[in-house]
């Protein structure tokens, strides 16, 4: 059974940091680009960051550039999202998703569209004073 499991969410004050993990089982992440997405209450899901299957290419939403960093350890079958200088606007449920192929297609990063991809169940991030 294929599973993507996010962890590392929690509550933090503005300016704080969190590191999210996305661990895969039942599939080898080497062959997948991985994206992080978030959904705030009452808002549409948005793409946050994406990393190519090799880890050589990354992309970020403008709202998180310079604050978030995506990375992957294919030996551990895990992708990470380091989030620094967190703001209340970063609050939401964070999901990771895997799409087959080497790169991050625009439709995947923008809309989370994927064929034969997988999604995790999400982890809550709350930034509040």
Short mmCIF file of N, CA, C and O in Angstrom, two decimals:
data_model
loop_
_atom_site.label_atom_id
_atom_site.label_comp_id
_atom_site.label_asym_id
_atom_site.label_seq_id
_atom_site.Cartn_x
_atom_site.Cartn_y
_atom_site.Cartn_z
N UNK A 1 0.84 -1.19 0.00
CA UNK A 1 0.00 0.00 0.00
C UNK A 1 0.89 1.25 0.00
O UNK A 1 1.79 1.38 0.81
N UNK A 2 0.57 2.16 -0.90
CA UNK A 2 1.35 3.39 -1.00
C UNK A 2 0.86 4.40 0.02
O UNK A 2 -0.34 4.63 0.16
N UNK A 3 1.81 4.99 0.73
CA UNK A 3 1.46 6.03 1.69
C UNK A 3 2.48 7.14 1.67
O UNK A 3 3.68 6.90 1.55
N UNK A 4 1.98 8.37 1.77
CA UNK A 4 2.81 9.53 2.05
C UNK A 4 2.35 10.05 3.40
O UNK A 4 1.16 10.32 3.58
N UNK A 5 3.29 10.19 4.32
CA UNK A 5 2.92 10.60 5.67
C UNK A 5 3.69 11.86 6.04
O UNK A 5 4.93 11.84 6.09
N UNK A 6 2.95 12.94 6.27
CA UNK A 6 3.56 14.19 6.69
C UNK A 6 3.70 14.22 8.21
O UNK A 6 2.86 13.67 8.93
N UNK A 7 4.72 14.90 8.68
CA UNK A 7 4.91 15.10 10.11
C UNK A 7 5.68 16.39 10.32
O UNK A 7 6.23 16.96 9.38
N UNK A 8 5.72 16.84 11.58
CA UNK A 8 6.48 18.03 11.91
C UNK A 8 5.68 19.29 12.09
O UNK A 8 6.22 20.34 12.43
N UNK A 9 4.38 19.20 11.83
CA UNK A 9 3.54 20.37 12.04
C UNK A 9 3.38 20.69 13.52
O UNK A 9 3.80 19.93 14.38
N UNK A 10 2.78 21.83 13.77
CA UNK A 10 2.56 22.23 15.15
C UNK A 10 2.22 23.70 15.24
O UNK A 10 1.90 24.34 14.23
N UNK A 11 2.26 24.20 16.45
CA UNK A 11 1.98 25.61 16.70
C UNK A 11 3.27 26.34 17.01
O UNK A 11 4.10 25.84 17.79
N UNK A 12 3.43 27.51 16.43
CA UNK A 12 4.65 28.28 16.61
C UNK A 12 4.30 29.76 16.57
O UNK A 12 3.31 30.16 15.95
N UNK A 13 5.13 30.56 17.23
CA UNK A 13 4.93 32.00 17.22
C UNK A 13 5.47 32.59 15.93
O UNK A 13 6.35 32.00 15.28
N UNK A 14 4.97 33.76 15.54
CA UNK A 14 5.52 34.43 14.36
C UNK A 14 7.03 34.60 14.49
O UNK A 14 7.53 34.93 15.57
N UNK A 15 7.72 34.35 13.38
CA UNK A 15 9.17 34.40 13.38
C UNK A 15 9.82 33.07 13.68
O UNK A 15 11.05 32.93 13.52
N UNK A 16 9.05 32.10 14.10
CA UNK A 16 9.58 30.80 14.44
C UNK A 16 9.80 29.92 13.23
O UNK A 16 9.59 30.33 12.08
N UNK A 17 10.25 28.70 13.51
CA UNK A 17 10.58 27.75 12.44
C UNK A 17 9.95 26.40 12.70
O UNK A 17 9.73 26.02 13.85
N UNK A 18 9.69 25.69 11.62
CA UNK A 18 9.25 24.30 11.68
C UNK A 18 9.89 23.57 10.51
O UNK A 18 10.16 24.16 9.46
N UNK A 19 10.09 22.28 10.69
CA UNK A 19 10.56 21.44 9.60
C UNK A 19 9.56 20.32 9.38
O UNK A 19 9.37 19.48 10.25
N UNK A 20 8.97 20.33 8.22
CA UNK A 20 8.02 19.28 7.86
C UNK A 20 8.74 18.15 7.13
O UNK A 20 9.70 18.39 6.40
N UNK A 21 8.26 16.94 7.36
CA UNK A 21 8.79 15.77 6.66
C UNK A 21 7.66 15.07 5.92
O UNK A 21 6.51 15.07 6.38
N UNK A 22 8.00 14.48 4.81
CA UNK A 22 7.06 13.69 4.01
C UNK A 22 7.75 12.35 3.75
O UNK A 22 8.68 12.29 2.94
N UNK A 23 7.32 11.33 4.46
CA UNK A 23 7.94 10.02 4.34
C UNK A 23 7.06 9.11 3.48
O UNK A 23 5.85 9.03 3.70
N UNK A 24 7.69 8.43 2.55
CA UNK A 24 6.95 7.55 1.64
C UNK A 24 7.18 6.09 1.96
O UNK A 24 8.27 5.70 2.36
N UNK A 25 6.12 5.33 1.80
CA UNK A 25 6.24 3.87 1.89
C UNK A 25 5.44 3.26 0.75
O UNK A 25 4.46 3.84 0.30
N UNK A 26 5.90 2.14 0.27
CA UNK A 26 5.21 1.48 -0.83
C UNK A 26 5.54 2.04 -2.20
O UNK A 26 4.99 1.58 -3.20
N UNK A 27 6.40 3.05 -2.27
CA UNK A 27 6.87 3.55 -3.55
C UNK A 27 8.24 4.16 -3.36
O UNK A 27 8.60 4.56 -2.25
N UNK A 28 8.98 4.21 -4.46
CA UNK A 28 10.34 4.77 -4.41
C UNK A 28 10.29 6.20 -4.93
O UNK A 28 9.98 6.44 -6.10
N UNK A 29 10.61 7.13 -4.06
CA UNK A 29 10.48 8.54 -4.42
C UNK A 29 11.48 8.98 -5.49
O UNK A 29 11.31 10.06 -6.06
N UNK A 30 12.49 8.17 -5.75
CA UNK A 30 13.49 8.53 -6.78
C UNK A 30 12.85 8.91 -8.10
O UNK A 30 13.42 9.67 -8.87
N UNK A 31 11.67 8.34 -8.38
CA UNK A 31 11.05 8.52 -9.68
C UNK A 31 9.94 9.56 -9.66
O UNK A 31 9.16 9.67 -10.61
N UNK A 32 9.86 10.32 -8.58
CA UNK A 32 8.77 11.26 -8.43
C UNK A 32 9.28 12.66 -8.08
O UNK A 32 10.20 12.81 -7.26
N UNK A 33 8.67 13.65 -8.70
CA UNK A 33 8.80 15.01 -8.19
C UNK A 33 7.83 15.16 -7.02
O UNK A 33 6.75 14.56 -7.03
N UNK A 34 8.23 15.95 -6.04
CA UNK A 34 7.42 16.10 -4.84
C UNK A 34 7.06 17.56 -4.62
O UNK A 34 7.92 18.44 -4.71
N UNK A 35 5.80 17.77 -4.32
CA UNK A 35 5.34 19.12 -4.03
C UNK A 35 4.79 19.23 -2.62
O UNK A 35 4.28 18.26 -2.07
N UNK A 36 4.91 20.42 -2.07
CA UNK A 36 4.24 20.76 -0.82
C UNK A 36 3.14 21.77 -1.14
O UNK A 36 3.37 22.73 -1.89
N UNK A 37 1.99 21.55 -0.55
CA UNK A 37 0.83 22.39 -0.76
C UNK A 37 0.25 22.76 0.60
O UNK A 37 0.52 22.08 1.60
N UNK A 38 -0.53 23.80 0.63
CA UNK A 38 -1.19 24.15 1.89
C UNK A 38 -2.58 24.67 1.60
O UNK A 38 -2.86 25.18 0.52
N UNK A 39 -3.42 24.52 2.62
CA UNK A 39 -4.78 25.03 2.51
C UNK A 39 -5.16 25.68 3.83
O UNK A 39 -5.16 25.02 4.88
N UNK A 40 -5.45 26.95 3.75
CA UNK A 40 -5.89 27.70 4.92
C UNK A 40 -7.41 27.62 5.01
O UNK A 40 -8.09 27.41 4.00
N UNK A 41 -7.96 27.80 6.20
CA UNK A 41 -9.42 27.75 6.34
C UNK A 41 -10.12 28.73 5.41
O UNK A 41 -9.76 29.91 5.36
N UNK A 42 -11.07 28.24 4.65
CA UNK A 42 -11.84 29.09 3.77
C UNK A 42 -11.13 29.51 2.50
O UNK A 42 -11.65 30.32 1.74
N UNK A 43 -9.95 28.95 2.28
CA UNK A 43 -9.19 29.32 1.08
C UNK A 43 -8.90 28.09 0.23
O UNK A 43 -8.97 26.96 0.69
N UNK A 44 -8.57 28.36 -1.02
CA UNK A 44 -8.21 27.26 -1.91
C UNK A 44 -6.82 26.75 -1.59
O UNK A 44 -5.97 27.47 -1.06
N UNK A 45 -6.61 25.49 -1.92
CA UNK A 45 -5.28 24.92 -1.78
C UNK A 45 -4.31 25.66 -2.71
O UNK A 45 -4.66 26.01 -3.84
N UNK A 46 -3.09 25.87 -2.23
CA UNK A 46 -2.08 26.53 -3.05
C UNK A 46 -0.77 25.75 -3.00
O UNK A 46 -0.43 25.13 -2.00
N UNK A 47 -0.05 25.81 -4.09
CA UNK A 47 1.26 25.19 -4.14
C UNK A 47 2.26 26.05 -3.40
O UNK A 47 2.29 27.27 -3.55
N UNK A 48 3.09 25.42 -2.61
CA UNK A 48 4.10 26.11 -1.82
C UNK A 48 5.49 25.93 -2.41
O UNK A 48 6.24 26.89 -2.59
N UNK A 49 5.83 24.69 -2.72
CA UNK A 49 7.18 24.41 -3.21
C UNK A 49 7.18 23.07 -3.92
O UNK A 49 6.30 22.23 -3.69
N UNK A 50 8.16 22.86 -4.77
CA UNK A 50 8.28 21.59 -5.49
C UNK A 50 9.75 21.30 -5.72
O UNK A 50 10.56 22.22 -5.88
N UNK A 51 10.08 20.03 -5.75
CA UNK A 51 11.46 19.60 -5.98
C UNK A 51 11.47 18.47 -7.00
O UNK A 51 10.62 17.57 -6.95
N UNK A 52 12.41 18.54 -7.93
CA UNK A 52 12.51 17.51 -8.96
C UNK A 52 12.95 16.18 -8.34
O UNK A 52 13.40 16.13 -7.20
N UNK A 53 12.83 15.13 -9.12
CA UNK A 53 13.14 13.80 -8.59
C UNK A 53 14.60 13.67 -8.15
O UNK A 53 14.90 12.96 -7.18
N UNK A 54 15.49 14.37 -8.84
CA UNK A 54 16.91 14.31 -8.48
C UNK A 54 17.27 15.27 -7.37
O UNK A 54 18.35 15.18 -6.78
N UNK A 55 16.39 16.23 -7.13
CA UNK A 55 16.68 17.27 -6.16
C UNK A 55 17.43 18.46 -6.74
O UNK A 55 17.72 19.41 -6.02
N UNK A 56 17.71 18.43 -8.03
CA UNK A 56 18.52 19.47 -8.63
C UNK A 56 17.75 20.75 -8.91
O UNK A 56 18.36 21.81 -9.07
N UNK A 57 16.45 20.65 -9.00
CA UNK A 57 15.63 21.82 -9.31
C UNK A 57 14.54 21.99 -8.26
O UNK A 57 13.86 21.02 -7.91
N UNK A 58 14.42 23.22 -7.78
CA UNK A 58 13.37 23.53 -6.81
C UNK A 58 12.62 24.78 -7.26
O UNK A 58 13.14 25.60 -8.02
N UNK A 59 11.40 24.88 -6.79
CA UNK A 59 10.61 26.07 -7.08
C UNK A 59 9.78 26.42 -5.86
O UNK A 59 9.47 25.54 -5.04
N UNK A 60 9.44 27.70 -5.76
CA UNK A 60 8.72 28.20 -4.59
C UNK A 60 7.64 29.20 -4.99
O UNK A 60 7.82 29.95 -5.96
N UNK A 61 6.59 29.23 -4.23
CA UNK A 61 5.61 30.29 -4.37
C UNK A 61 6.27 31.60 -3.93
O UNK A 61 7.13 31.60 -3.04
N UNK A 62 5.86 32.69 -4.54
CA UNK A 62 6.45 33.99 -4.19
C UNK A 62 6.31 34.30 -2.71
O UNK A 62 7.19 34.92 -2.11
N UNK A 63 5.22 33.85 -2.12
CA UNK A 63 4.94 34.18 -0.73
C UNK A 63 5.90 33.52 0.26
O UNK A 63 5.98 33.94 1.42
N UNK A 64 6.64 32.50 -0.18
CA UNK A 64 7.54 31.80 0.75
C UNK A 64 9.01 31.86 0.32
O UNK A 64 9.88 31.36 1.03
N UNK A 65 9.28 32.47 -0.83
CA UNK A 65 10.67 32.55 -1.30
C UNK A 65 11.54 33.24 -0.27
O UNK A 65 11.18 34.27 0.29
N UNK A 66 12.70 32.66 -0.04
CA UNK A 66 13.63 33.23 0.92
C UNK A 66 13.39 32.81 2.35
O UNK A 66 14.22 33.05 3.23
N UNK A 67 12.25 32.17 2.60
CA UNK A 67 11.91 31.73 3.95
C UNK A 67 11.82 30.20 4.06
O UNK A 67 12.14 29.64 5.10
N UNK A 68 11.36 29.57 3.01
CA UNK A 68 11.18 28.11 3.01
C UNK A 68 12.25 27.47 2.13
O UNK A 68 12.71 28.06 1.16
N UNK A 69 12.62 26.25 2.49
CA UNK A 69 13.58 25.49 1.69
C UNK A 69 13.13 24.04 1.62
O UNK A 69 12.89 23.40 2.65
N UNK A 70 13.01 23.55 0.39
CA UNK A 70 12.63 22.15 0.18
C UNK A 70 13.88 21.33 -0.11
O UNK A 70 14.82 21.81 -0.76
N UNK A 71 13.91 20.12 0.39
CA UNK A 71 15.04 19.23 0.13
C UNK A 71 14.55 17.80 0.17
O UNK A 71 13.41 17.53 0.58
N UNK A 72 15.39 16.90 -0.28
CA UNK A 72 14.98 15.50 -0.26
C UNK A 72 16.17 14.60 0.01
O UNK A 72 17.31 14.94 -0.33
N UNK A 73 15.89 13.47 0.62
CA UNK A 73 16.89 12.44 0.86
C UNK A 73 16.30 11.16 0.29
O UNK A 73 15.53 10.46 0.95
N UNK A 74 16.66 10.85 -0.94
CA UNK A 74 16.07 9.69 -1.60
C UNK A 74 16.48 8.38 -0.92
O UNK A 74 15.73 7.40 -0.96
N UNK A 75 17.62 8.38 -0.26
CA UNK A 75 18.03 7.17 0.46
C UNK A 75 17.08 6.87 1.61
O UNK A 75 16.87 5.71 1.97
N UNK A 76 16.50 7.95 2.18
CA UNK A 76 15.54 7.79 3.27
C UNK A 76 14.10 7.85 2.78
O UNK A 76 13.17 7.78 3.58
N UNK A 77 13.96 8.03 1.45
CA UNK A 77 12.61 8.11 0.88
C UNK A 77 11.78 9.20 1.54
O UNK A 77 10.58 9.02 1.79
N UNK A 78 12.41 10.34 1.78
CA UNK A 78 11.78 11.42 2.53
C UNK A 78 12.09 12.76 1.90
O UNK A 78 13.20 12.99 1.40
N UNK A 79 11.10 13.64 1.93
CA UNK A 79 11.25 15.02 1.47
C UNK A 79 10.96 15.94 2.65
O UNK A 79 10.09 15.63 3.48
N UNK A 80 11.67 17.05 2.69
CA UNK A 80 11.55 17.97 3.82
C UNK A 80 11.14 19.36 3.34
O UNK A 80 11.41 19.74 2.20
N UNK A 81 10.53 20.10 4.23
CA UNK A 81 10.24 21.51 4.00
C UNK A 81 10.64 22.27 5.25
O UNK A 81 9.98 22.16 6.28
N UNK A 82 11.75 22.99 5.15
CA UNK A 82 12.21 23.83 6.25
C UNK A 82 11.52 25.17 6.13
O UNK A 82 11.65 25.84 5.10
N UNK A 83 10.81 25.55 7.18
CA UNK A 83 10.05 26.80 7.14
C UNK A 83 10.59 27.72 8.23
O UNK A 83 10.52 27.39 9.42
N UNK A 84 11.12 28.85 7.80
CA UNK A 84 11.69 29.84 8.72
C UNK A 84 10.89 31.14 8.64
O UNK A 84 10.14 31.36 7.69
N UNK A 85 11.10 31.99 9.62
CA UNK A 85 10.43 33.30 9.64
C UNK A 85 8.94 33.16 9.38
O UNK A 85 8.37 33.89 8.55
N UNK A 86 8.33 32.25 10.07
CA UNK A 86 6.92 31.96 9.83
C UNK A 86 6.03 33.14 10.18
O UNK A 86 6.29 33.90 11.12
N UNK A 87 4.96 33.27 9.41
CA UNK A 87 4.00 34.35 9.56
C UNK A 87 2.61 33.75 9.81
O UNK A 87 2.35 32.61 9.42
N UNK A 88 1.72 34.51 10.41
CA UNK A 88 0.35 34.00 10.57
C UNK A 88 -0.29 33.57 9.25
O UNK A 88 -1.08 32.62 9.23
N UNK A 89 0.09 34.22 8.16
CA UNK A 89 -0.45 33.86 6.84
C UNK A 89 0.01 32.48 6.38
O UNK A 89 -0.54 31.94 5.43
N UNK A 90 1.00 31.90 7.05
CA UNK A 90 1.46 30.56 6.70
C UNK A 90 0.61 29.46 7.35
O UNK A 90 0.82 28.28 7.09
N UNK A 91 -0.32 29.86 8.18
CA UNK A 91 -1.18 28.89 8.86
C UNK A 91 -2.02 28.10 7.88
O UNK A 91 -2.56 28.66 6.92
N UNK A 92 -2.11 26.80 8.10
CA UNK A 92 -2.94 25.94 7.26
C UNK A 92 -2.55 24.49 7.40
O UNK A 92 -1.64 24.15 8.18
N UNK A 93 -3.24 23.66 6.65
CA UNK A 93 -2.87 22.25 6.59
C UNK A 93 -1.90 22.08 5.43
O UNK A 93 -2.18 22.51 4.31
N UNK A 94 -0.78 21.46 5.71
CA UNK A 94 0.26 21.27 4.71
C UNK A 94 0.25 19.82 4.23
O UNK A 94 0.26 18.89 5.04
N UNK A 95 0.22 19.68 2.92
CA UNK A 95 0.18 18.37 2.30
C UNK A 95 1.39 18.18 1.40
O UNK A 95 1.84 19.12 0.76
N UNK A 96 1.90 16.96 1.34
CA UNK A 96 2.87 16.64 0.31
C UNK A 96 2.19 15.75 -0.73
O UNK A 96 1.23 15.03 -0.42
N UNK A 97 2.71 15.85 -1.93
CA UNK A 97 2.17 15.06 -3.03
C UNK A 97 3.30 14.65 -3.94
O UNK A 97 4.27 15.39 -4.11
N UNK A 98 3.17 13.47 -4.51
CA UNK A 98 4.17 12.94 -5.43
C UNK A 98 3.56 12.80 -6.81
O UNK A 98 2.45 12.28 -6.96
N UNK A 99 4.27 13.30 -7.80
CA UNK A 99 3.84 13.14 -9.18
C UNK A 99 4.94 12.42 -9.95
O UNK A 99 6.12 12.78 -9.84
N UNK A 100 4.60 11.41 -10.75
CA UNK A 100 5.65 10.66 -11.44
C UNK A 100 6.36 11.50 -12.49
O UNK A 100 5.74 12.28 -13.20
N UNK A 101 7.67 11.32 -12.58
CA UNK A 101 8.45 12.07 -13.56
C UNK A 101 9.56 12.87 -12.89
O UNK A 101 9.57 13.03 -11.68
N UNK A 102 10.48 13.36 -13.71
CA UNK A 102 11.65 14.04 -13.16
C UNK A 102 11.42 15.47 -12.71
O UNK A 102 12.16 15.97 -11.86
N UNK A 103 10.42 16.14 -13.28
CA UNK A 103 10.28 17.58 -13.03
C UNK A 103 8.93 17.90 -12.41
O UNK A 103 8.06 17.03 -12.26
N UNK A 104 8.78 19.18 -12.08
CA UNK A 104 7.54 19.66 -11.47
C UNK A 104 6.70 20.35 -12.54
O UNK A 104 6.95 21.52 -12.86
N UNK A 105 5.70 19.69 -13.09
CA UNK A 105 4.87 20.33 -14.10
C UNK A 105 4.14 21.54 -13.54
O UNK A 105 3.78 21.57 -12.35
N UNK A 106 3.92 22.53 -14.39
CA UNK A 106 3.27 23.75 -13.94
C UNK A 106 1.89 23.44 -13.35
O UNK A 106 1.50 24.03 -12.34
N UNK A 107 1.14 22.54 -13.99
CA UNK A 107 -0.20 22.25 -13.50
C UNK A 107 -0.17 21.55 -12.15
O UNK A 107 -1.12 21.65 -11.37
N UNK A 108 0.91 20.88 -11.85
CA UNK A 108 1.07 20.23 -10.55
C UNK A 108 1.38 21.28 -9.49
O UNK A 108 0.74 21.32 -8.44
N UNK A 109 2.31 22.15 -9.80
CA UNK A 109 2.71 23.18 -8.83
C UNK A 109 1.57 24.18 -8.61
O UNK A 109 1.32 24.62 -7.50
N UNK A 110 0.87 24.55 -9.68
CA UNK A 110 -0.17 25.58 -9.57
C UNK A 110 -1.49 25.04 -9.01
O UNK A 110 -2.16 25.72 -8.24
N UNK A 111 -1.85 23.82 -9.42
CA UNK A 111 -3.18 23.31 -9.09
C UNK A 111 -3.17 21.95 -8.40
O UNK A 111 -4.23 21.43 -8.05
N UNK A 112 -1.99 21.37 -8.23
CA UNK A 112 -1.95 20.06 -7.61
C UNK A 112 -2.45 18.95 -8.50
O UNK A 112 -2.81 17.87 -8.01
N UNK A 113 -2.48 19.19 -9.81
CA UNK A 113 -2.98 18.18 -10.74
C UNK A 113 -1.89 17.17 -11.04
O UNK A 113 -0.78 17.53 -11.39
N UNK A 114 -2.24 15.90 -10.92
CA UNK A 114 -1.27 14.85 -11.19
C UNK A 114 -2.00 13.61 -11.67
O UNK A 114 -3.10 13.31 -11.20
N UNK A 115 -1.37 12.90 -12.61
CA UNK A 115 -1.88 11.62 -13.07
C UNK A 115 -1.04 10.53 -12.43
O UNK A 115 0.18 10.58 -12.50
N UNK A 116 -1.68 9.60 -11.80
CA UNK A 116 -1.00 8.49 -11.13
C UNK A 116 -0.10 8.99 -9.99
O UNK A 116 0.93 8.38 -9.69
N UNK A 117 -0.48 10.12 -9.38
CA UNK A 117 0.26 10.63 -8.24
C UNK A 117 -0.37 10.23 -6.92
O UNK A 117 -1.38 9.52 -6.88
N UNK A 118 0.26 10.69 -5.83
CA UNK A 118 -0.21 10.33 -4.50
C UNK A 118 -0.19 11.56 -3.59
O UNK A 118 0.65 12.45 -3.76
N UNK A 119 -1.09 11.54 -2.62
CA UNK A 119 -1.20 12.62 -1.65
C UNK A 119 -1.09 12.08 -0.23
O UNK A 119 -1.57 10.98 0.05
N UNK A 120 -0.52 12.90 0.64
CA UNK A 120 -0.53 12.58 2.06
C UNK A 120 -1.80 13.11 2.71
O UNK A 120 -2.63 13.74 2.06
N UNK A 121 -1.91 12.85 4.00
CA UNK A 121 -3.13 13.22 4.72
C UNK A 121 -3.06 14.62 5.32
O UNK A 121 -4.07 15.15 5.77
N UNK A 122 -1.88 15.21 5.33
CA UNK A 122 -1.73 16.58 5.80
C UNK A 122 -1.27 16.69 7.24
O UNK A 122 -1.48 15.78 8.05
N UNK A 123 -0.65 17.83 7.54
CA UNK A 123 -0.23 18.14 8.90
C UNK A 123 -0.52 19.61 9.16
O UNK A 123 -0.30 20.46 8.29
N UNK A 124 -1.04 19.90 10.32
CA UNK A 124 -1.48 21.26 10.66
C UNK A 124 -0.30 22.12 11.09
O UNK A 124 0.51 21.71 11.93
N UNK A 125 -0.25 23.31 10.53
CA UNK A 125 0.72 24.32 10.95
C UNK A 125 -0.06 25.55 11.38
O UNK A 125 -0.89 26.06 10.62
N UNK A 126 0.19 26.00 12.60
CA UNK A 126 -0.48 27.18 13.13
C UNK A 126 0.56 28.17 13.60
O UNK A 126 1.42 27.84 14.42
N UNK A 127 0.49 29.37 13.04
CA UNK A 127 1.42 30.44 13.42
C UNK A 127 0.61 31.54 14.08
O UNK A 127 -0.21 32.20 13.44
N UNK A 128 0.83 31.71 15.37
CA UNK A 128 0.02 32.66 16.11
C UNK A 128 0.77 33.10 17.36
O UNK A 128 1.53 32.32 17.95
N UNK A 129 0.54 34.34 17.74
CA UNK A 129 1.14 34.84 18.97
C UNK A 129 0.17 34.64 20.14
O UNK A 129 0.51 34.95 21.28
#
